[in-house]
PDB file of C-alpha atoms in Angstrom:
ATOM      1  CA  UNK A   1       0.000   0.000   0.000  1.00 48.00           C
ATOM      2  CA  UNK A   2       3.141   2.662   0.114  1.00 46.00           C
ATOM      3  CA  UNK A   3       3.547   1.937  -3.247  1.00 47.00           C
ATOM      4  CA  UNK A   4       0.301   3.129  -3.799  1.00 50.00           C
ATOM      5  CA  UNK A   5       0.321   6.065  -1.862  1.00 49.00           C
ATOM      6  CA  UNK A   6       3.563   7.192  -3.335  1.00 47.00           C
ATOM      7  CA  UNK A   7       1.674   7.127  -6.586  1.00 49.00           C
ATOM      8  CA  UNK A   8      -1.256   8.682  -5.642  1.00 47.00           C
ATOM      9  CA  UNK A   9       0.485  11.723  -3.497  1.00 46.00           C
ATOM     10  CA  UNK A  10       2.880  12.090  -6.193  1.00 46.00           C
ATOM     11  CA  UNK A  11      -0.139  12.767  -8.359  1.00 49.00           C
ATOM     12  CA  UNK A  12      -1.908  14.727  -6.162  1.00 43.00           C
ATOM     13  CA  UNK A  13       0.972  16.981  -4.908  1.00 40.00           C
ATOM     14  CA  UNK A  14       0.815  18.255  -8.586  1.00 39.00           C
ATOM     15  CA  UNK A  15      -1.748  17.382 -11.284  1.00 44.00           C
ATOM     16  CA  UNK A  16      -0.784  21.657 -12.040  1.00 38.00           C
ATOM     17  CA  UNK A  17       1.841  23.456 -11.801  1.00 35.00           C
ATOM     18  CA  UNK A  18       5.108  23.850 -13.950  1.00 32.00           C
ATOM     19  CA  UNK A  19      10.398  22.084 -20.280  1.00 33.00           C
ATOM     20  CA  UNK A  20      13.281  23.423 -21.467  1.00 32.00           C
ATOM     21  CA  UNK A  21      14.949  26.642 -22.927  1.00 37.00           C
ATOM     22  CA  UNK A  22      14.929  29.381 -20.554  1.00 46.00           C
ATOM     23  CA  UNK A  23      12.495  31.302 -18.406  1.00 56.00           C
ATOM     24  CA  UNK A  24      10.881  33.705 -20.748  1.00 60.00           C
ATOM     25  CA  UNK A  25       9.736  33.053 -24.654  1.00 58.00           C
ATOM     26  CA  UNK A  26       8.596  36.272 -26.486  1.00 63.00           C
ATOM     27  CA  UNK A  27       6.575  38.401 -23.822  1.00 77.00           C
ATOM     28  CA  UNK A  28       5.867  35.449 -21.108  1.00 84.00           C
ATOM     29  CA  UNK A  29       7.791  34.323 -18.593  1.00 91.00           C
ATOM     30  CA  UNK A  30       6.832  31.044 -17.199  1.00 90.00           C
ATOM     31  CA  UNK A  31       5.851  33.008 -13.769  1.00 91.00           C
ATOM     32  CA  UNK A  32       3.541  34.535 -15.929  1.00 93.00           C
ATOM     33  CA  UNK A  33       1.866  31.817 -17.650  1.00 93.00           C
ATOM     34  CA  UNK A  34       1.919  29.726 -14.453  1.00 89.00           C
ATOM     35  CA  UNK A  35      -0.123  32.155 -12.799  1.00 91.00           C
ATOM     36  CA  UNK A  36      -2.784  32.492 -15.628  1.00 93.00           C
ATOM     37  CA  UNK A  37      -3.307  28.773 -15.701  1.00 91.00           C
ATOM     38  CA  UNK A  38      -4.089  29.318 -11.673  1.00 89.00           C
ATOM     39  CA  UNK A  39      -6.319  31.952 -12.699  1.00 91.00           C
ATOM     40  CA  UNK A  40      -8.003  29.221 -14.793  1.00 91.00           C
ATOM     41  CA  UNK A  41      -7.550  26.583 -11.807  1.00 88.00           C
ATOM     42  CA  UNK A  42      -9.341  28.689  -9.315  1.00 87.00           C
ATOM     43  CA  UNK A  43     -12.465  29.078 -11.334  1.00 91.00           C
ATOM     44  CA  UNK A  44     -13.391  25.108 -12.604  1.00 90.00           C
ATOM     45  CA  UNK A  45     -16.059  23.609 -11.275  1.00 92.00           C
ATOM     46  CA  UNK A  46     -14.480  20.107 -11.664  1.00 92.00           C
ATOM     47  CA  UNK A  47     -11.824  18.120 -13.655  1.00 90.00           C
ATOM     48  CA  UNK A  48     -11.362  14.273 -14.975  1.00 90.00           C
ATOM     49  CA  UNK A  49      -7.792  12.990 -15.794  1.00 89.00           C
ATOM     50  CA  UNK A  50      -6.373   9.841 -16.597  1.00 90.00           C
ATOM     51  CA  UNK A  51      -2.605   8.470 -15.100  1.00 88.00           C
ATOM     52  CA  UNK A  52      -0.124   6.433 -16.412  1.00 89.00           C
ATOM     53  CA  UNK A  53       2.778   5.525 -13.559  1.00 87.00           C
ATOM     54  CA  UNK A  54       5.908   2.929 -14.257  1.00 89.00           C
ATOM     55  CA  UNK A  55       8.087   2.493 -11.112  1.00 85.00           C
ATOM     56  CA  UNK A  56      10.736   0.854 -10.598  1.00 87.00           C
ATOM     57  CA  UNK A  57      11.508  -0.291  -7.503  1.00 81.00           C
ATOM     58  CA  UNK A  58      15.042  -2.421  -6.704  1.00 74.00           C
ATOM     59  CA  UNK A  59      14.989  -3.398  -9.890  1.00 75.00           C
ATOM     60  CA  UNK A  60      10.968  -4.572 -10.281  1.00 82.00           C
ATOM     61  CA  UNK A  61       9.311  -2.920 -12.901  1.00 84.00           C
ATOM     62  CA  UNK A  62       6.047  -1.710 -11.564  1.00 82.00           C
ATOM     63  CA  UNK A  63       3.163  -0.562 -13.980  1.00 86.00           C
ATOM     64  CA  UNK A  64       0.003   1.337 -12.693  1.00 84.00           C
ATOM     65  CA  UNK A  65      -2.964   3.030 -14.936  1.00 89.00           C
ATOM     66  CA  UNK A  66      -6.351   4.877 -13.564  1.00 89.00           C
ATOM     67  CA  UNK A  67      -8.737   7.366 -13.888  1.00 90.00           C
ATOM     68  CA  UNK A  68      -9.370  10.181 -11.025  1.00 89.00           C
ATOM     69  CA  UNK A  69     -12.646  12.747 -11.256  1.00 91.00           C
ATOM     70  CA  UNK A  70     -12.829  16.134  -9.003  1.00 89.00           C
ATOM     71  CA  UNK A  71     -15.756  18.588  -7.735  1.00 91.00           C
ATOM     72  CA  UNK A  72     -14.553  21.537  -6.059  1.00 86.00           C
ATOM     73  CA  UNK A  73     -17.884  23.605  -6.699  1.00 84.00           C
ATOM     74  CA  UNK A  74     -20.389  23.892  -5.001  1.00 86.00           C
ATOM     75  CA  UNK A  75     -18.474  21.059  -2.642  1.00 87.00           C
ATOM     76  CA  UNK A  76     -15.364  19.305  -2.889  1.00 87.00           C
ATOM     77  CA  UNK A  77     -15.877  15.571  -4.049  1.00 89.00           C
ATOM     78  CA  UNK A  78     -13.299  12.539  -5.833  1.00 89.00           C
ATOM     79  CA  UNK A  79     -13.530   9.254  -7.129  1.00 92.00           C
ATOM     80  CA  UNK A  80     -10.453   7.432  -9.073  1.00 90.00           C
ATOM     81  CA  UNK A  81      -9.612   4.225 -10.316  1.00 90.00           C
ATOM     82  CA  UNK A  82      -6.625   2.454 -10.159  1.00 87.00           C
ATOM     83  CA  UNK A  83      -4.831  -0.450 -11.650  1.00 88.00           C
ATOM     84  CA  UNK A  84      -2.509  -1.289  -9.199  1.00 80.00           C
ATOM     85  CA  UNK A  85      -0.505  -4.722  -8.629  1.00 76.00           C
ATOM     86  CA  UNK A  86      -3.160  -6.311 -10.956  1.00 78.00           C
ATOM     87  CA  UNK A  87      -5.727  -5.209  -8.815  1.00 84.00           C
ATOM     88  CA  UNK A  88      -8.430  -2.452  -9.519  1.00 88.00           C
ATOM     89  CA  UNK A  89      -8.809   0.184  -6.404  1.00 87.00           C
ATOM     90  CA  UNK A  90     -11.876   2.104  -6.635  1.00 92.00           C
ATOM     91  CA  UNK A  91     -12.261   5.181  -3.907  1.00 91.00           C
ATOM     92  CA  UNK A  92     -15.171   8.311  -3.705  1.00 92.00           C
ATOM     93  CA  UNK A  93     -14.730  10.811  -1.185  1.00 89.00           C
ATOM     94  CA  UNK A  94     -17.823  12.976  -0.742  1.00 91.00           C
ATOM     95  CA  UNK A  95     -19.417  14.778   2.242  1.00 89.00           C
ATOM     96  CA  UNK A  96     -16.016  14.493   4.076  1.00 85.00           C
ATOM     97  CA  UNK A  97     -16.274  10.584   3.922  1.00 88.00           C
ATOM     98  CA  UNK A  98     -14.352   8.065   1.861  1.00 89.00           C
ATOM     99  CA  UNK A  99     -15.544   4.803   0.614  1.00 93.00           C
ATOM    100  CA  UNK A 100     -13.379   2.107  -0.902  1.00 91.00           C
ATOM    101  CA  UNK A 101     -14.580  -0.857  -3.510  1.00 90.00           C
ATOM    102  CA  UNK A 102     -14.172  -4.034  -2.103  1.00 78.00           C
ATOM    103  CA  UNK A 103     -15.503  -7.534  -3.145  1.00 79.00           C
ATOM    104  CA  UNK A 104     -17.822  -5.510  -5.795  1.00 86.00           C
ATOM    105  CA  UNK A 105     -19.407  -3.909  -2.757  1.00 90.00           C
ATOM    106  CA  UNK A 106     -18.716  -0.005  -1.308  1.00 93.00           C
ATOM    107  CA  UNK A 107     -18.122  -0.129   2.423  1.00 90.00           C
ATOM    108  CA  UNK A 108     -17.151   3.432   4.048  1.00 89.00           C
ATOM    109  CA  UNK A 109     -13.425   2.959   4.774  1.00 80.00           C
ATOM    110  CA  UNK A 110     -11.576   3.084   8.175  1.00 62.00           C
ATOM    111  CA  UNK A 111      -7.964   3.628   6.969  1.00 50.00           C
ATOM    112  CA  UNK A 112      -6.737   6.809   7.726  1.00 48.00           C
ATOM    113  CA  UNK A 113      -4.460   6.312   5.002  1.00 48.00           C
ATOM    114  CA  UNK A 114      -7.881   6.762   2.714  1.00 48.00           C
ATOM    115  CA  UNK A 115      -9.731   9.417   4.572  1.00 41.00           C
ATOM    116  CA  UNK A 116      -9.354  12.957   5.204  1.00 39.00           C
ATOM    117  CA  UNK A 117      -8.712  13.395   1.566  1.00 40.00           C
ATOM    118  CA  UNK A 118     -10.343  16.541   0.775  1.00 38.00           C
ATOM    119  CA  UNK A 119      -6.983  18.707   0.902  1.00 42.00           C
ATOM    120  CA  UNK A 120      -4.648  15.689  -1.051  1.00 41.00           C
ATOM    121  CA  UNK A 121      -7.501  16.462  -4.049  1.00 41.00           C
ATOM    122  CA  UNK A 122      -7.333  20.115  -3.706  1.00 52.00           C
ATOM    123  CA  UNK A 123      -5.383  20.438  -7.006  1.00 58.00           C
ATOM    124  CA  UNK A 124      -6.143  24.669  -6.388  1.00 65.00           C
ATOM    125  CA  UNK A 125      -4.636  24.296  -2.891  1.00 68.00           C
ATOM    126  CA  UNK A 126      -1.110  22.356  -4.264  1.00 65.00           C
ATOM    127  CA  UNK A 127      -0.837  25.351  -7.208  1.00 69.00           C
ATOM    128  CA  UNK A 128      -0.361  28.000  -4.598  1.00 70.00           C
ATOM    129  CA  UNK A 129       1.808  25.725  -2.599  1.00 75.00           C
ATOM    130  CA  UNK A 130       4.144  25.720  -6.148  1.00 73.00           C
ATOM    131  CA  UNK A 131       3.764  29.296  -6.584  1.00 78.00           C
ATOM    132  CA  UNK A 132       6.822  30.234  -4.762  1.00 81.00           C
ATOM    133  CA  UNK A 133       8.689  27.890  -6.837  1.00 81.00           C
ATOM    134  CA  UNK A 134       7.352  29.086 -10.616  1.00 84.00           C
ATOM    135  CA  UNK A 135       9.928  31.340 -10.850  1.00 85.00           C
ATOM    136  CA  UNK A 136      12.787  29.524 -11.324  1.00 85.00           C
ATOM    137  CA  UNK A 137      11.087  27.509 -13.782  1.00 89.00           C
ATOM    138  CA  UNK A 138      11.287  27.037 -18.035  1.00 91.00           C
ATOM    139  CA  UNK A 139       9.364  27.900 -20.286  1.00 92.00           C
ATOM    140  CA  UNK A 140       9.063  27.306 -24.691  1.00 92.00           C
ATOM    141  CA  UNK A 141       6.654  27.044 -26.939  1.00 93.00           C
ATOM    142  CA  UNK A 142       5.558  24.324 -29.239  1.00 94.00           C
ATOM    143  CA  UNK A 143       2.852  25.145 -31.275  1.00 94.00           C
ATOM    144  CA  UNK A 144      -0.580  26.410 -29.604  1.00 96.00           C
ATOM    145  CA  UNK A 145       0.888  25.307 -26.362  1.00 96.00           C
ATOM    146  CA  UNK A 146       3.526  26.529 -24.075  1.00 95.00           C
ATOM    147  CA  UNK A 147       5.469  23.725 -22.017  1.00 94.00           C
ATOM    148  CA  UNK A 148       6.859  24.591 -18.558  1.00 89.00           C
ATOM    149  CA  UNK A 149       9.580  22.591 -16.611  1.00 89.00           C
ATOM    150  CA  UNK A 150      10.619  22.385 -13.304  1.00 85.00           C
ATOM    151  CA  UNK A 151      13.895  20.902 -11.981  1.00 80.00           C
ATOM    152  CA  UNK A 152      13.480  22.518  -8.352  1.00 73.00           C
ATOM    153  CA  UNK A 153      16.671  21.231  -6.618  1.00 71.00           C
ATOM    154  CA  UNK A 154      16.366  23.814  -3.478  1.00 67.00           C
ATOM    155  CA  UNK A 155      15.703  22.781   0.406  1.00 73.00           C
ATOM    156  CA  UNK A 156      12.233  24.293   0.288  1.00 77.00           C
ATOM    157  CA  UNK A 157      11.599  22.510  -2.573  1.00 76.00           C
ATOM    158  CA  UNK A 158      12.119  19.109  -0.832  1.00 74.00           C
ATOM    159  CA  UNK A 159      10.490  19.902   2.483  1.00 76.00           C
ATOM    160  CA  UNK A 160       7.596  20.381   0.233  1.00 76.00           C
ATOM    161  CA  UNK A 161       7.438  17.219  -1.112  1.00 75.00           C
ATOM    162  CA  UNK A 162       8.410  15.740   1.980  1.00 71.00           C
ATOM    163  CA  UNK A 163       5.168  16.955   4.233  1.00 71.00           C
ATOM    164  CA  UNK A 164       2.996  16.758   0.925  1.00 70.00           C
ATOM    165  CA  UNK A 165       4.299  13.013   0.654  1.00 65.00           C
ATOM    166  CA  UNK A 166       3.505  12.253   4.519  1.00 58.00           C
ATOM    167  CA  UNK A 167      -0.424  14.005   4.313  1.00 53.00           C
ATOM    168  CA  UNK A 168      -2.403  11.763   5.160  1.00 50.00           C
ATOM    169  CA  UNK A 169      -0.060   8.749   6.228  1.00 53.00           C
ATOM    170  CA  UNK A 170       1.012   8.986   9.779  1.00 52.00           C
ATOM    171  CA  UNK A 171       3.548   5.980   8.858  1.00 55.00           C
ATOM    172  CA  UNK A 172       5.368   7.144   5.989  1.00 56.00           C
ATOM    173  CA  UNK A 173       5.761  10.782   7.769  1.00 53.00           C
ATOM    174  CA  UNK A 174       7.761   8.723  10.685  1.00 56.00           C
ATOM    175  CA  UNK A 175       9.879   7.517   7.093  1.00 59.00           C
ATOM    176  CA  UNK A 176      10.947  11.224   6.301  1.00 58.00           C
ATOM    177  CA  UNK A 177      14.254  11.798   8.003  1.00 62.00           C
ATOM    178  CA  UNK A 178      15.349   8.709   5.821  1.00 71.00           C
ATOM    179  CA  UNK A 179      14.148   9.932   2.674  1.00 76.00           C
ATOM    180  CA  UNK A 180      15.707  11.904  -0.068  1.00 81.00           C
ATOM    181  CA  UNK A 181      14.324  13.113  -3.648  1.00 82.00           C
ATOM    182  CA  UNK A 182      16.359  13.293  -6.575  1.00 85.00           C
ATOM    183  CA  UNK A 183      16.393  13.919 -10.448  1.00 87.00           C
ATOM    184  CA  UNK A 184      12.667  16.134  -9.759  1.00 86.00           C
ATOM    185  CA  UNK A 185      11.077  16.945 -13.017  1.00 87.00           C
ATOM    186  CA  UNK A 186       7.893  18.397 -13.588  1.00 84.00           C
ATOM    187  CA  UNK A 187       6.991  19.406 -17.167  1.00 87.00           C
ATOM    188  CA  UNK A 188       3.233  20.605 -18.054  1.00 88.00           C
ATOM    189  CA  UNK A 189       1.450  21.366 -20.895  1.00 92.00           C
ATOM    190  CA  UNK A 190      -0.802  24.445 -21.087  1.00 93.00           C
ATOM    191  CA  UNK A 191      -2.981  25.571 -23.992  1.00 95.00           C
ATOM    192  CA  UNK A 192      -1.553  29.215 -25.112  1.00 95.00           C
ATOM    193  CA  UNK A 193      -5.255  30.289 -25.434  1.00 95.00           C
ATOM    194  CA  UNK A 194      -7.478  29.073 -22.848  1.00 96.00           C
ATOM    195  CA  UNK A 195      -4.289  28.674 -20.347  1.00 94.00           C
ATOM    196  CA  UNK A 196      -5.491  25.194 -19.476  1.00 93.00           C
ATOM    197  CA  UNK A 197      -3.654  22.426 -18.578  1.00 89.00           C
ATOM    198  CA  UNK A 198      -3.613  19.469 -21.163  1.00 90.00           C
ATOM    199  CA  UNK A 199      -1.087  16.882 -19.893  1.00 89.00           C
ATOM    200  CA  UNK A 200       1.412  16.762 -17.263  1.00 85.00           C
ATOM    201  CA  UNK A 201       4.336  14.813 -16.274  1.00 87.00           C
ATOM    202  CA  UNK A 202       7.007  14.069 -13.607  1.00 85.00           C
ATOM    203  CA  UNK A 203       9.592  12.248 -12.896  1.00 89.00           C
ATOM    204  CA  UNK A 204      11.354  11.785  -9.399  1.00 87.00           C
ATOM    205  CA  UNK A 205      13.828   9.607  -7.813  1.00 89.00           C
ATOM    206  CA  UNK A 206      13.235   8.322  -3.973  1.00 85.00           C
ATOM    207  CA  UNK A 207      15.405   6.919  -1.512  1.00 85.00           C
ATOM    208  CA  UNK A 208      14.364   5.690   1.511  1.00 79.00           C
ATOM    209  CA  UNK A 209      15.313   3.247   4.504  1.00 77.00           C
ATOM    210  CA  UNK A 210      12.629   0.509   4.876  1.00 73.00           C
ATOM    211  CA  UNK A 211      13.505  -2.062   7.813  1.00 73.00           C
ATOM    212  CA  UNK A 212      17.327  -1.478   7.686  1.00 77.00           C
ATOM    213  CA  UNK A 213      17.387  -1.611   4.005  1.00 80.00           C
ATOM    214  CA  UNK A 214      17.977   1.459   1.113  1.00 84.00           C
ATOM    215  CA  UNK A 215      15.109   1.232  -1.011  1.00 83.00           C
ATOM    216  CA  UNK A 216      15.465   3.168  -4.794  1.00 87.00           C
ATOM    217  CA  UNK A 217      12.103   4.132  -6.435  1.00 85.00           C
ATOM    218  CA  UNK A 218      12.398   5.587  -9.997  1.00 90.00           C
ATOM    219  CA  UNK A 219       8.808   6.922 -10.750  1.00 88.00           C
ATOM    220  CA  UNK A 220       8.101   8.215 -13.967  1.00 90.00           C
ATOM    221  CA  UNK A 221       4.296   9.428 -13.852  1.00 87.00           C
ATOM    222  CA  UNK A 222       1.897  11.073 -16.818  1.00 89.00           C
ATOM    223  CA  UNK A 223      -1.334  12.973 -16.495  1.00 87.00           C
ATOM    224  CA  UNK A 224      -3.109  12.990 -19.280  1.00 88.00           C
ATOM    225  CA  UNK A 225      -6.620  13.757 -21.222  1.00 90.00           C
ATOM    226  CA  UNK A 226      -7.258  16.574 -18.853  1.00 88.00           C
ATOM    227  CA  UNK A 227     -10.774  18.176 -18.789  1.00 91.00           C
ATOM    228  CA  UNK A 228     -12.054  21.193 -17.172  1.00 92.00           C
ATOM    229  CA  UNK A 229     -15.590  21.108 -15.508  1.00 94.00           C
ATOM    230  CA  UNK A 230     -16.173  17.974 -17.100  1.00 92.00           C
ATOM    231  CA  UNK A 231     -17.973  15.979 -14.303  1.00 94.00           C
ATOM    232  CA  UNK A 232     -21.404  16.918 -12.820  1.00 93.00           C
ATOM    233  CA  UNK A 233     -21.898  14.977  -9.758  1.00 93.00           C
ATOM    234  CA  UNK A 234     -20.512  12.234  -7.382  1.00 94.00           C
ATOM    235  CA  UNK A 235     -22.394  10.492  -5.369  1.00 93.00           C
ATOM    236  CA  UNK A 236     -22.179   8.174  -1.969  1.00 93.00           C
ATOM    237  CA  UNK A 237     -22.172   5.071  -3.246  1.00 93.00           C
ATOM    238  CA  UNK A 238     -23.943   3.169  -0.594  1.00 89.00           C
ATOM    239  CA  UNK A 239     -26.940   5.674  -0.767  1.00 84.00           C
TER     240      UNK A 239
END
């Protein structure tokens, strides 16, 4: 399951934020078009997304695919699904509760690895967290989009993924003094136009002691087929 919730923080510590030739192209800087697509953030309704994640993890080669839906307006609300492990995870969180899929039936969960996930899926909330950091980032331009990459190296930079890592997971926050980030990427692609985001990647390198032992994870995730206000409602499945 911290396979998993590497995944799944690593996607939701970013699905927006910030590829390759400098910080400004023509009139825009990438601070500049970073905070436009915020602009754009702050006032959807909702957002679908598919992922695509291959870890690998001592050597194991570790593919995992899903879908993920959001409602921020008029109240916050998620449901994904994951292929994880050769298993399908199903989750909704809605009306501050989270229900998992189990044995084809929904049964609210008790993991507090699962619940409490309101401000993990508060893609708005992790934008302004990456503000600060938008600019040092690169920007170009290819075609009607412009793509902008981070490489953030800094200390601020990894105490940020550090707590955003631990939300939620009281047992991989006890992990954090023996884990360190490396080769960060994140590289997004936003529409020149409507300043949305259309796809989104990042890469990352962890290290991290688990029961005496140095553990390597080389993630390598994708966000793609992103849609603005594109889902209408989520409901509690056991209702």
């Amino acid at each position: 399951m911290k396979n998993c919730k590497l995944v799944i923080i690593a996607l939701i510590i970013s699905m927006l934020a910030l590829s390759a030739c400098g910080k400004k192209e023509g009139n825009m800087s990438a601070e500049d078009v970073f905070k436009k697509a915020s602009e754009v953030t702050d006032n959807m309704k909702s957002l679908s997304a598919k992922l695509n994640v291959s870890q690998e993890i001592q050597g194991m080669d570790n593919n995992i695919s899903g879908t993920m839906e959001m409602i921020y307006k008029p109240e916050p609300a998620s449901y994904s699904k994951m292929s994880i492990f050769d298993m399908d995870i199903e989750t909704i969180t809605v009306d501050n509760k989270t229900f998992m899929k189990q044995d084809g039936e929904w049964t609210e969960s008790s993991s507090a690895d699962l619940q409490g996930s309101t401000d993990d899926a508060d893609i708005r909330k992790q934008i302004g967290d990456l503000s600060p950091f938008s600019k040092d980032a690169k920007l170009k331009e290819s075609g009607d989009n412009y793509i902008i990459t981070m490489n953030p190296e800094n200390k601020d930079f990894q105490k940020y993924l550090e707590e955003s890592m631990a939300v939620g997971d009281s047992e991989l926050a006890g992990m954090l003094d023996d884990m360190k980030f490396s080769d960060v990427e994140y590289s997004f692609t936003i529409d020149k136009k409507s300043y949305k985001i259309k796809s989104y990647d990042m890469n990352m390198t962890v290290e991290m002691k688990v029961q005496n032992q140095t553990v390597e994870v080389v993630q390598k995730a994708k966000v793609d087929d992103v849609e603005y206000d594109s889902v209408k409602e989520i409901k509690d499945p056991t209702k």
